[in-house]
Amino acid sequence: MQTDIVRQVKSNPKYHELVSKRSAFGWTLAVVMLAIYYGFILVIAFKKELLSIKISETAVMTIGMPIGVAVIVSAFVLTGIYVARANSEFDRLTHEIVESIK
Amino acid sequence: MRMRHSLITLAALLGSTSAFADAVKGPIEKQATNVTAIVMFLIFVGMTMGITYWAAARTKTAKDFYTGGGGITGFQNGLAIAGDYMSAASFLGISGLVFSSGFDGLIYSIGFLVGWPIIMFLVAEQLRNLGKFTFADVASYRFGQTEIRTMAAVSSLVVVAFYLIAQMVGAGKLIQLLFGIDYWIAVVGVGILMMIYVVFGGMTATTWVQIIKAVLLLSGATFMAFSALATFGFSPEEMFKQAVAAHPKGQAIMGPGGLVKDPVNAISLGLALMFGTAGLPHILMRFFTVPNAKEARKSVFFATGFIGYFYILTFIIGFSAIVMLGKHPEFFKPDAFVNGVIDKAKLITGLSGGTNMVAIRLAEAVGGNLFLGFISAVAFATILAVVAGLTLAGASAISHDLYASVIARGRSSEVMEMKVSRYSTIALGILAMILGIAFESQNVAFMVGLAFAIAASANFPVLLMSVFWGRMTTRGAQVGGYLGLATAVVLTVMSKAVWVDVIGNKEALIGLDNPAIISIPVAFVAIWLFSLMDRSKRAEEEALAYEAQHVRCETGIGAEGASGH
């Protein structure tokens, strides 16, 4: 890529806005996913009887079941949250940056 | 005629976090020829051959071969990724694990899913904006092409080789079991079909094989799960209640059991699964098939949804099988009966064909012989889609990275590169068949775990640091990548899965089943240390080139576009 395009993009404040917003958002969501997953694994490793607690006295269903399914759903929801913001806000900023160098 | 077959169960998995449900283990005997399954499978082959013929006409350039022209939509790519990732052995293995130990199966499948959000947040768009055909394009973007591409190609080929051997051995055994044909014929058949798809149809054919397989597998599993749930009045509580009553372990199946034995092994396996997914060459390659970063992120969103949904289905299949298979005495071995009824204690061990057959048996229970044939054919199709993707990724590492960039130093013609990629596909296919047959009676359970560990310890650190750390240098990436690879391999050899189960020693040298918790930090620290110590002129230039890379990575300015058709 030509150096003048790089310089032009880098001097655009929107570029810095995009970079800082997106990286903060991406890393935050990554940390949330790590926390959910390793939280789940650590409970199993250290205090697994917590997940075997029944949801009511008469039920066989344990709280581990909905929690496990919730971890799966959370992975999908987190990617959805990222896509929703990236497709609107980040793509708009990217579009404006690309337009500005034409 | 009833044949006894003893596909070894995944019981070993309960005691070890290193064993992978993604590999089929142990000796099996072949089953009576299943005509319905073979007819259904031939229909699938006919359909995919038609697609390959159509794709071959569209595969003219290197871009067509590696990326299917780059015009695949995010939704299609999401399905193809799911088709690439959901292996037959994980469908059969995880539903079998749920059947034999309940909740532990859920823990296991969650590990395979959580890598996807990480791919979304940290690598998908970056790959699309910086890369062209292989993930080495991204890893080597501003670095010494020879050094980084060689390193990336070596670790990619090692990952592909282990993954492919495990799949081929699993394929041979499953097909033997499902279709009643000889092991070697099954392996050669899989090898030849995958070579035809990749050699003639390249990425376009591979993508469509994966999409069709994903649709068939998801709809088949959906039908099974819903039919099974219907018998419980769509009440999970009712299903769990009857399963607890029928299962020899009783209420214990409703919570974590022996899968996670200690925190260190649990975290190490989790790291390998989570970051390994983000370093698998055949998965990363799929991000070059879409036209832009927006479609790349849509791909991950759909893929995560499909894969997560699939794991929930396998969970329902495994649990309902606990109740439903017990109503079919014909599924059990003669020694499972006491006074003519199935002994509750033998529900798991007495299932004929072992627990890998749980999903197949449930298919027969809910949909009769026709649906059994369908699910068997889908399992075969699933194997084909996975091995085709792996072979394409391996061939690309040879032709695009090793041949075009390292050996020919960028002076090769596109025609020549295409030729090399096709010959590489054939060579890899033949090698896969030979190794598949050679490893028939070997214990290959460690191979998928090792493939994930290497992907997490060599490919992923170099890829991530090349994108996010401007100070990385060629030397740092090279040392870090090779060290990660070597550490993962050496530690795996010293672990129980190889040192005891394969080599036959009495005790493992280390208690760690999966090397990721050591090998991933080794790679990152080495990259960091050797980059900072690198005071060469080239290191300075590489740091300056980061600016331009960063701009392209963030905005997509200068990124590869889709081709005209």
CSV table of N, CA, C and O in Angstrom, one decimal, chain A residues 1 5-6 9-10 15 18-19 22-23 26-27 29-30 33-34 37-38 40-42 44-46 48 51-52 54-55 58-62 64-65 67-69 71-73 75-76 78-80 82-83 86-87 90-91 94 97-98 101, chain B residues 103 106-107 110-111 113-114 117-118 120-122 125 236-237 240-241 244 251 253-258 260 262-263 266-267 270-271 273-275 294 297-298 301 304-305 308 311-312 315 319 464 468 547-548 550-555 557:
chain,number,residue,atom,x,y,z
A,1,MET,N,0.9,-1.2,0.0
A,1,MET,CA,0.0,0.0,0.0
A,1,MET,C,0.9,1.2,0.0
A,1,MET,O,1.9,1.3,0.7
A,5,ILE,N,-1.3,6.9,1.3
A,5,ILE,CA,-2.6,6.5,1.7
A,5,ILE,C,-2.6,6.1,3.2
A,5,ILE,O,-3.4,6.5,4.0
A,6,VAL,N,-1.5,5.4,3.6
A,6,VAL,CA,-1.3,5.1,5.0
A,6,VAL,C,-1.3,6.4,5.9
A,6,VAL,O,-2.0,6.5,6.9
A,9,VAL,N,-4.8,8.0,5.9
A,9,VAL,CA,-5.8,7.2,6.8
A,9,VAL,C,-5.4,7.5,8.3
A,9,VAL,O,-6.3,7.8,9.1
A,10,LYS,N,-4.1,7.5,8.5
A,10,LYS,CA,-3.7,7.6,9.9
A,10,LYS,C,-3.9,9.0,10.5
A,10,LYS,O,-4.1,9.2,11.7
A,15,TYR,N,-10.3,7.1,11.9
A,15,TYR,CA,-9.5,5.9,11.9
A,15,TYR,C,-9.2,5.5,13.4
A,15,TYR,O,-9.3,4.3,13.8
A,18,LEU,N,-12.2,4.3,15.2
A,18,LEU,CA,-12.5,2.9,14.8
A,18,LEU,C,-11.6,1.9,15.5
A,18,LEU,O,-12.1,0.9,16.1
A,19,VAL,N,-10.3,2.2,15.4
A,19,VAL,CA,-9.4,1.2,16.0
A,19,VAL,C,-9.6,1.0,17.5
A,19,VAL,O,-9.7,-0.1,18.0
A,22,ARG,N,-13.1,-0.6,18.2
A,22,ARG,CA,-13.3,-2.0,17.8
A,22,ARG,C,-12.4,-2.9,18.7
A,22,ARG,O,-12.8,-4.0,19.1
A,23,SER,N,-11.1,-2.4,18.9
A,23,SER,CA,-10.3,-3.3,19.7
A,23,SER,C,-10.7,-3.5,21.1
A,23,SER,O,-10.7,-4.5,21.7
A,26,GLY,N,-13.8,-5.8,20.9
A,26,GLY,CA,-13.4,-7.2,20.6
A,26,GLY,C,-12.7,-7.9,21.8
A,26,GLY,O,-13.1,-9.0,22.2
A,27,TRP,N,-11.8,-7.2,22.4
A,27,TRP,CA,-11.1,-7.8,23.6
A,27,TRP,C,-12.0,-7.9,24.8
A,27,TRP,O,-11.9,-8.9,25.5
A,29,LEU,N,-15.3,-8.5,24.7
A,29,LEU,CA,-16.1,-9.7,24.5
A,29,LEU,C,-15.3,-11.0,24.6
A,29,LEU,O,-15.8,-12.0,25.1
A,30,ALA,N,-14.0,-11.0,24.1
A,30,ALA,CA,-13.2,-12.2,24.3
A,30,ALA,C,-13.0,-12.5,25.7
A,30,ALA,O,-13.1,-13.7,26.1
A,33,MET,N,-16.1,-14.1,27.2
A,33,MET,CA,-16.2,-15.5,26.8
A,33,MET,C,-15.3,-16.3,27.6
A,33,MET,O,-15.6,-17.4,28.1
A,34,LEU,N,-14.0,-15.9,27.8
A,34,LEU,CA,-13.0,-16.6,28.6
A,34,LEU,C,-13.5,-16.8,30.0
A,34,LEU,O,-13.4,-17.8,30.6
A,37,TYR,N,-16.4,-19.3,30.1
A,37,TYR,CA,-16.0,-20.7,29.9
A,37,TYR,C,-15.1,-21.2,31.1
A,37,TYR,O,-15.4,-22.3,31.6
A,38,TYR,N,-14.1,-20.4,31.5
A,38,TYR,CA,-13.2,-20.9,32.5
A,38,TYR,C,-13.9,-20.9,33.9
A,38,TYR,O,-13.6,-21.7,34.8
A,40,PHE,N,-17.0,-21.7,34.3
A,40,PHE,CA,-17.7,-23.0,34.2
A,40,PHE,C,-16.8,-24.2,34.5
A,40,PHE,O,-17.0,-25.0,35.4
A,41,ILE,N,-15.6,-24.2,33.9
A,41,ILE,CA,-14.6,-25.3,34.0
A,41,ILE,C,-14.1,-25.3,35.5
A,41,ILE,O,-13.9,-26.4,36.1
A,42,LEU,N,-13.8,-24.1,36.0
A,42,LEU,CA,-13.3,-24.1,37.4
A,42,LEU,C,-14.3,-24.5,38.4
A,42,LEU,O,-13.9,-25.2,39.4
A,44,ILE,N,-16.5,-26.8,37.8
A,44,ILE,CA,-16.4,-28.3,37.7
A,44,ILE,C,-15.2,-28.9,38.4
A,44,ILE,O,-15.2,-29.9,39.0
A,45,ALA,N,-14.1,-28.1,38.2
A,45,ALA,CA,-12.8,-28.7,38.8
A,45,ALA,C,-12.8,-28.6,40.3
A,45,ALA,O,-12.2,-29.5,40.9
A,46,PHE,N,-13.3,-27.5,40.9
A,46,PHE,CA,-13.2,-27.3,42.3
A,46,PHE,C,-14.4,-27.6,43.1
A,46,PHE,O,-14.3,-27.9,44.3
A,48,LYS,N,-17.7,-29.2,42.0
A,48,LYS,CA,-18.6,-29.7,41.0
A,48,LYS,C,-20.0,-30.1,41.5
A,48,LYS,O,-21.0,-30.1,40.8
A,51,LEU,N,-23.1,-27.9,40.6
A,51,LEU,CA,-23.9,-28.1,39.4
A,51,LEU,C,-24.9,-29.2,39.5
A,51,LEU,O,-25.7,-29.4,38.7
A,52,SER,N,-24.7,-30.1,40.5
A,52,SER,CA,-25.6,-31.2,40.7
A,52,SER,C,-26.8,-30.9,41.6
A,52,SER,O,-27.6,-31.7,41.9
A,54,LYS,N,-30.3,-29.9,42.6
A,54,LYS,CA,-31.6,-30.0,41.9
A,54,LYS,C,-32.3,-28.6,41.8
A,54,LYS,O,-32.3,-27.9,42.8
A,55,ILE,N,-33.1,-28.4,40.7
A,55,ILE,CA,-33.7,-27.1,40.6
A,55,ILE,C,-35.0,-27.0,41.6
A,55,ILE,O,-35.3,-25.9,42.0
A,58,THR,N,-38.6,-31.9,44.0
A,58,THR,CA,-39.2,-33.0,43.3
A,58,THR,C,-38.6,-33.3,42.0
A,58,THR,O,-38.8,-34.4,41.4
A,59,ALA,N,-37.8,-32.4,41.5
A,59,ALA,CA,-37.3,-32.6,40.1
A,59,ALA,C,-36.0,-33.4,40.1
A,59,ALA,O,-35.3,-33.6,41.1
A,60,VAL,N,-35.7,-34.0,38.9
A,60,VAL,CA,-34.4,-34.6,38.7
A,60,VAL,C,-33.5,-33.6,38.0
A,60,VAL,O,-32.3,-33.8,38.1
A,61,MET,N,-34.1,-32.6,37.4
A,61,MET,CA,-33.3,-31.6,36.7
A,61,MET,C,-32.4,-30.9,37.6
A,61,MET,O,-32.8,-30.5,38.7
A,62,THR,N,-31.1,-30.7,37.2
A,62,THR,CA,-30.1,-30.0,38.1
A,62,THR,C,-29.8,-28.6,37.5
A,62,THR,O,-30.1,-28.4,36.3
A,64,GLY,N,-27.1,-27.6,36.7
A,64,GLY,CA,-26.0,-27.7,35.7
A,64,GLY,C,-26.5,-27.8,34.3
A,64,GLY,O,-25.9,-27.3,33.4
A,65,MET,N,-27.7,-28.3,34.1
A,65,MET,CA,-28.2,-28.5,32.8
A,65,MET,C,-28.5,-27.1,32.1
A,65,MET,O,-27.9,-26.8,31.1
A,67,ILE,N,-27.4,-24.3,33.0
A,67,ILE,CA,-26.1,-23.5,33.0
A,67,ILE,C,-25.3,-23.9,31.8
A,67,ILE,O,-24.8,-23.1,31.0
A,68,GLY,N,-25.2,-25.3,31.6
A,68,GLY,CA,-24.4,-25.8,30.5
A,68,GLY,C,-24.9,-25.3,29.1
A,68,GLY,O,-24.2,-24.8,28.3
A,69,VAL,N,-26.3,-25.4,29.0
A,69,VAL,CA,-26.9,-24.9,27.7
A,69,VAL,C,-26.7,-23.4,27.6
A,69,VAL,O,-26.4,-22.9,26.5
A,71,VAL,N,-24.1,-21.7,28.6
A,71,VAL,CA,-22.8,-21.4,28.1
A,71,VAL,C,-22.7,-21.5,26.5
A,71,VAL,O,-22.2,-20.7,25.9
A,72,ILE,N,-23.4,-22.5,26.0
A,72,ILE,CA,-23.5,-22.7,24.6
A,72,ILE,C,-24.2,-21.5,23.9
A,72,ILE,O,-23.7,-20.9,23.0
A,73,VAL,N,-25.3,-21.1,24.5
A,73,VAL,CA,-26.1,-20.0,24.0
A,73,VAL,C,-25.3,-18.7,24.1
A,73,VAL,O,-25.3,-17.9,23.2
A,75,ALA,N,-22.1,-18.2,23.8
A,75,ALA,CA,-21.1,-18.1,22.7
A,75,ALA,C,-21.8,-17.5,21.5
A,75,ALA,O,-21.3,-16.6,20.8
A,76,PHE,N,-23.0,-18.0,21.2
A,76,PHE,CA,-23.7,-17.6,20.0
A,76,PHE,C,-24.2,-16.1,20.2
A,76,PHE,O,-24.0,-15.3,19.3
A,78,LEU,N,-22.9,-13.8,22.1
A,78,LEU,CA,-21.7,-12.9,22.1
A,78,LEU,C,-21.3,-12.6,20.6
A,78,LEU,O,-21.0,-11.4,20.3
A,79,THR,N,-21.3,-13.6,19.8
A,79,THR,CA,-20.9,-13.3,18.4
A,79,THR,C,-22.0,-12.5,17.8
A,79,THR,O,-21.7,-11.6,17.0
A,80,GLY,N,-23.2,-12.7,18.1
A,80,GLY,CA,-24.3,-11.9,17.6
A,80,GLY,C,-24.2,-10.4,18.0
A,80,GLY,O,-24.4,-9.5,17.2
A,82,TYR,N,-21.4,-8.9,18.7
A,82,TYR,CA,-20.3,-8.3,18.0
A,82,TYR,C,-20.8,-7.9,16.6
A,82,TYR,O,-20.5,-6.8,16.1
A,83,VAL,N,-21.5,-8.9,15.9
A,83,VAL,CA,-21.9,-8.6,14.5
A,83,VAL,C,-22.8,-7.4,14.4
A,83,VAL,O,-22.7,-6.6,13.6
A,86,ALA,N,-20.7,-4.3,14.8
A,86,ALA,CA,-19.7,-4.2,13.7
A,86,ALA,C,-20.4,-3.9,12.4
A,86,ALA,O,-19.9,-3.0,11.7
A,87,ASN,N,-21.5,-4.5,12.2
A,87,ASN,CA,-22.2,-4.2,10.9
A,87,ASN,C,-22.8,-2.8,10.8
A,87,ASN,O,-23.0,-2.3,9.7
A,90,PHE,N,-19.2,0.0,13.2
A,90,PHE,CA,-17.8,-0.1,12.7
A,90,PHE,C,-17.8,0.0,11.1
A,90,PHE,O,-16.9,0.6,10.6
A,91,ASP,N,-18.8,-0.6,10.5
A,91,ASP,CA,-18.8,-0.6,9.0
A,91,ASP,C,-19.0,0.8,8.5
A,91,ASP,O,-18.5,1.2,7.5
A,94,THR,N,-15.7,2.6,8.9
A,94,THR,CA,-14.8,2.1,7.9
A,94,THR,C,-15.1,2.7,6.5
A,94,THR,O,-14.3,3.2,5.8
A,97,ILE,N,-14.0,6.3,6.3
A,97,ILE,CA,-12.5,6.4,6.2
A,97,ILE,C,-12.1,6.0,4.7
A,97,ILE,O,-11.3,6.8,4.1
A,98,VAL,N,-12.7,5.0,4.2
A,98,VAL,CA,-12.4,4.6,2.8
A,98,VAL,C,-12.8,5.7,1.8
A,98,VAL,O,-12.0,6.0,0.9
A,101,ILE,N,-10.4,8.9,1.4
A,101,ILE,CA,-9.1,8.8,0.7
A,101,ILE,C,-9.3,8.8,-0.9
A,101,ILE,O,-8.4,8.7,-1.6
B,103,PHE,N,-24.1,-35.6,31.8
B,103,PHE,CA,-23.6,-34.3,31.8
B,103,PHE,C,-22.2,-34.1,31.2
B,103,PHE,O,-21.9,-33.1,30.6
B,106,LEU,N,-21.8,-32.9,27.8
B,106,LEU,CA,-22.1,-31.5,27.6
B,106,LEU,C,-20.9,-30.7,27.8
B,106,LEU,O,-20.5,-29.8,27.0
B,107,ILE,N,-20.1,-31.0,28.9
B,107,ILE,CA,-18.9,-30.3,29.2
B,107,ILE,C,-17.9,-30.4,28.0
B,107,ILE,O,-17.3,-29.4,27.6
B,110,ILE,N,-19.1,-28.3,24.9
B,110,ILE,CA,-18.9,-26.8,25.1
B,110,ILE,C,-17.5,-26.4,24.8
B,110,ILE,O,-17.2,-25.4,24.2
B,111,GLY,N,-16.5,-27.3,25.2
B,111,GLY,CA,-15.1,-27.0,24.8
B,111,GLY,C,-14.9,-26.8,23.3
B,111,GLY,O,-14.1,-25.9,22.9
B,113,LEU,N,-17.0,-25.6,21.3
B,113,LEU,CA,-17.7,-24.5,20.7
B,113,LEU,C,-17.1,-23.1,21.1
B,113,LEU,O,-17.1,-22.2,20.3
B,114,VAL,N,-16.5,-23.0,22.3
B,114,VAL,CA,-16.1,-21.7,22.7
B,114,VAL,C,-14.9,-21.1,22.0
B,114,VAL,O,-14.6,-19.9,22.2
B,117,PRO,N,-16.3,-17.8,19.3
B,117,PRO,CA,-16.3,-16.4,19.6
B,117,PRO,C,-14.9,-15.8,19.5
B,117,PRO,O,-14.7,-14.6,19.1
B,118,ILE,N,-13.9,-16.5,20.0
B,118,ILE,CA,-12.5,-16.0,20.0
B,118,ILE,C,-12.1,-15.8,18.5
B,118,ILE,O,-11.5,-14.7,18.2
B,120,MET,N,-14.1,-15.0,16.1
B,120,MET,CA,-14.8,-13.8,15.7
B,120,MET,C,-14.1,-12.5,16.2
B,120,MET,O,-13.9,-11.6,15.4
B,121,PHE,N,-13.8,-12.5,17.5
B,121,PHE,CA,-13.3,-11.2,18.0
B,121,PHE,C,-11.9,-10.9,17.6
B,121,PHE,O,-11.5,-9.7,17.6
B,122,LEU,N,-11.1,-11.9,17.4
B,122,LEU,CA,-9.7,-11.6,17.3
B,122,LEU,C,-9.1,-12.0,15.9
B,122,LEU,O,-8.0,-11.5,15.6
B,125,GLU,N,-12.0,-11.1,10.8
B,125,GLU,CA,-11.9,-10.0,9.9
B,125,GLU,C,-10.4,-9.7,9.5
B,125,GLU,O,-10.1,-9.3,8.4
B,236,PRO,N,-38.3,-31.8,28.9
B,236,PRO,CA,-37.0,-32.2,29.3
B,236,PRO,C,-37.0,-32.9,30.6
B,236,PRO,O,-36.3,-33.9,30.8
B,237,GLU,N,-37.7,-32.4,31.5
B,237,GLU,CA,-37.8,-33.0,32.9
B,237,GLU,C,-38.2,-34.4,32.8
B,237,GLU,O,-37.6,-35.3,33.5
B,240,PHE,N,-35.3,-36.4,31.4
B,240,PHE,CA,-34.3,-36.6,32.4
B,240,PHE,C,-34.7,-37.6,33.5
B,240,PHE,O,-34.0,-38.5,33.9
B,241,LYS,N,-36.0,-37.5,33.9
B,241,LYS,CA,-36.5,-38.4,34.9
B,241,LYS,C,-36.4,-39.9,34.5
B,241,LYS,O,-35.9,-40.7,35.2
B,244,VAL,N,-32.7,-41.0,34.2
B,244,VAL,CA,-32.1,-41.3,35.5
B,244,VAL,C,-32.6,-42.6,36.0
B,244,VAL,O,-31.8,-43.4,36.6
B,251,GLN,N,-29.0,-40.7,39.3
B,251,GLN,CA,-28.9,-39.3,39.4
B,251,GLN,C,-27.6,-38.7,39.0
B,251,GLN,O,-27.4,-37.5,38.7
B,253,ILE,N,-25.8,-38.9,36.5
B,253,ILE,CA,-25.6,-38.5,35.1
B,253,ILE,C,-26.1,-37.0,35.0
B,253,ILE,O,-25.9,-36.4,33.9
B,254,MET,N,-26.8,-36.5,36.0
B,254,MET,CA,-27.3,-35.1,35.9
B,254,MET,C,-26.3,-34.0,36.3
B,254,MET,O,-26.6,-32.9,36.3
B,255,GLY,N,-25.1,-34.5,36.7
B,255,GLY,CA,-24.1,-33.5,37.1
B,255,GLY,C,-22.7,-33.9,36.6
B,255,GLY,O,-22.5,-35.0,36.0
B,256,PRO,N,-21.6,-33.1,36.8
B,256,PRO,CA,-20.3,-33.4,36.4
B,256,PRO,C,-19.8,-34.7,37.0
B,256,PRO,O,-20.0,-34.9,38.2
B,257,GLY,N,-19.2,-35.6,36.2
B,257,GLY,CA,-18.6,-36.8,36.8
B,257,GLY,C,-17.1,-36.8,36.7
B,257,GLY,O,-16.5,-35.9,37.2
B,258,GLY,N,-16.6,-37.8,36.1
B,258,GLY,CA,-15.1,-38.0,36.1
B,258,GLY,C,-14.4,-37.4,35.0
B,258,GLY,O,-13.2,-37.5,34.9
B,260,VAL,N,-13.6,-34.3,34.2
B,260,VAL,CA,-12.6,-33.3,34.6
B,260,VAL,C,-12.0,-33.8,35.9
B,260,VAL,O,-12.6,-33.9,36.9
B,262,ASP,N,-8.7,-33.0,37.3
B,262,ASP,CA,-8.1,-32.0,38.1
B,262,ASP,C,-8.0,-30.7,37.4
B,262,ASP,O,-8.1,-30.6,36.1
B,263,PRO,N,-7.9,-29.6,38.1
B,263,PRO,CA,-8.0,-28.2,37.5
B,263,PRO,C,-7.0,-28.0,36.4
B,263,PRO,O,-7.3,-27.5,35.3
B,266,ALA,N,-7.9,-29.8,33.2
B,266,ALA,CA,-9.2,-29.3,32.7
B,266,ALA,C,-8.9,-28.0,32.0
B,266,ALA,O,-9.3,-27.8,30.8
B,267,ILE,N,-8.0,-27.1,32.5
B,267,ILE,CA,-7.7,-25.8,31.9
B,267,ILE,C,-6.9,-26.1,30.7
B,267,ILE,O,-7.1,-25.4,29.6
B,270,GLY,N,-9.0,-27.2,27.9
B,270,GLY,CA,-9.9,-26.0,27.5
B,270,GLY,C,-9.1,-25.1,26.6
B,270,GLY,O,-9.6,-24.6,25.6
B,271,LEU,N,-7.8,-24.8,27.0
B,271,LEU,CA,-7.0,-23.9,26.2
B,271,LEU,C,-6.7,-24.5,24.8
B,271,LEU,O,-6.8,-23.8,23.8
B,273,LEU,N,-8.6,-26.6,23.1
B,273,LEU,CA,-9.8,-26.6,22.3
B,273,LEU,C,-10.1,-25.2,21.9
B,273,LEU,O,-10.4,-24.9,20.7
B,274,MET,N,-10.0,-24.2,22.8
B,274,MET,CA,-10.4,-22.8,22.5
B,274,MET,C,-9.5,-22.2,21.5
B,274,MET,O,-10.0,-21.7,20.5
B,275,PHE,N,-8.2,-22.2,21.7
B,275,PHE,CA,-7.3,-21.5,20.9
B,275,PHE,C,-6.9,-22.4,19.7
B,275,PHE,O,-6.4,-21.9,18.7
B,294,LYS,N,-17.1,-8.1,6.3
B,294,LYS,CA,-18.5,-8.2,6.8
B,294,LYS,C,-19.0,-9.6,6.7
B,294,LYS,O,-19.6,-10.2,7.6
B,297,ARG,N,-17.4,-12.0,9.2
B,297,ARG,CA,-18.0,-12.1,10.6
B,297,ARG,C,-19.3,-12.7,10.6
B,297,ARG,O,-19.7,-13.4,11.5
B,298,LYS,N,-20.1,-12.5,9.5
B,298,LYS,CA,-21.4,-13.2,9.4
B,298,LYS,C,-21.1,-14.7,9.4
B,298,LYS,O,-21.9,-15.5,10.0
B,301,PHE,N,-20.7,-16.0,12.9
B,301,PHE,CA,-22.0,-15.9,13.6
B,301,PHE,C,-22.9,-17.1,13.2
B,301,PHE,O,-23.3,-17.9,14.1
B,304,THR,N,-21.2,-20.5,14.5
B,304,THR,CA,-21.4,-20.7,15.9
B,304,THR,C,-22.8,-21.2,16.2
B,304,THR,O,-23.0,-22.1,17.0
B,305,GLY,N,-23.8,-20.6,15.6
B,305,GLY,CA,-25.2,-21.0,15.8
B,305,GLY,C,-25.4,-22.4,15.4
B,305,GLY,O,-25.9,-23.2,16.2
B,308,GLY,N,-23.4,-24.8,17.7
B,308,GLY,CA,-24.0,-24.9,19.1
B,308,GLY,C,-25.3,-25.7,19.1
B,308,GLY,O,-25.5,-26.5,19.9
B,311,TYR,N,-24.6,-29.3,18.9
B,311,TYR,CA,-24.2,-30.0,20.1
B,311,TYR,C,-25.4,-30.1,21.1
B,311,TYR,O,-25.5,-31.1,21.8
B,312,ILE,N,-26.3,-29.2,21.0
B,312,ILE,CA,-27.5,-29.4,21.9
B,312,ILE,C,-28.3,-30.6,21.4
B,312,ILE,O,-28.8,-31.4,22.2
B,315,PHE,N,-26.8,-33.8,22.5
B,315,PHE,CA,-27.1,-33.9,23.9
B,315,PHE,C,-28.4,-34.6,24.1
B,315,PHE,O,-28.6,-35.5,24.9
B,319,PHE,N,-29.2,-38.4,25.6
B,319,PHE,CA,-30.1,-38.6,26.8
B,319,PHE,C,-31.3,-39.4,26.5
B,319,PHE,O,-31.7,-40.3,27.2
B,464,LEU,N,-1.8,-14.4,15.9
B,464,LEU,CA,-2.3,-13.3,16.8
B,464,LEU,C,-1.3,-12.2,16.9
B,464,LEU,O,-1.7,-11.0,16.8
B,468,PHE,N,-1.6,-8.2,16.1
B,468,PHE,CA,-1.7,-7.2,17.2
B,468,PHE,C,-0.5,-6.6,17.7
B,468,PHE,O,-0.5,-5.7,18.5
B,547,GLU,N,2.6,-0.3,10.4
B,547,GLU,CA,1.6,0.8,10.2
B,547,GLU,C,0.8,0.5,9.0
B,547,GLU,O,-0.5,0.5,9.1
B,548,ALA,N,1.4,0.2,7.9
B,548,ALA,CA,0.6,-0.1,6.7
B,548,ALA,C,-0.2,-1.3,6.8
B,548,ALA,O,-1.4,-1.4,6.4
B,550,HIS,N,-1.4,-2.5,9.6
B,550,HIS,CA,-2.5,-2.1,10.6
B,550,HIS,C,-3.6,-1.4,9.9
B,550,HIS,O,-4.8,-1.7,10.1
B,551,VAL,N,-3.3,-0.5,9.0
B,551,VAL,CA,-4.3,0.3,8.2
B,551,VAL,C,-5.1,-0.7,7.4
B,551,VAL,O,-6.4,-0.7,7.4
B,552,ARG,N,-4.4,-1.6,6.7
B,552,ARG,CA,-5.2,-2.5,5.8
B,552,ARG,C,-6.0,-3.5,6.6
B,552,ARG,O,-7.1,-3.8,6.3
B,553,CYS,N,-5.4,-3.9,7.7
B,553,CYS,CA,-6.1,-4.9,8.6
B,553,CYS,C,-7.4,-4.3,9.2
B,553,CYS,O,-8.5,-4.9,9.2
B,554,GLU,N,-7.4,-3.0,9.6
B,554,GLU,CA,-8.5,-2.4,10.2
B,554,GLU,C,-9.6,-1.9,9.2
B,554,GLU,O,-10.8,-1.9,9.5
B,555,THR,N,-9.1,-1.4,8.0
B,555,THR,CA,-10.1,-0.8,7.1
B,555,THR,C,-10.4,-1.7,5.9
B,555,THR,O,-11.4,-1.5,5.2
B,557,ILE,N,-8.6,-1.6,3.3
B,557,ILE,CA,-8.1,-0.9,2.1
B,557,ILE,C,-7.0,-1.8,1.5
B,557,ILE,O,-6.0,-2.1,2.2
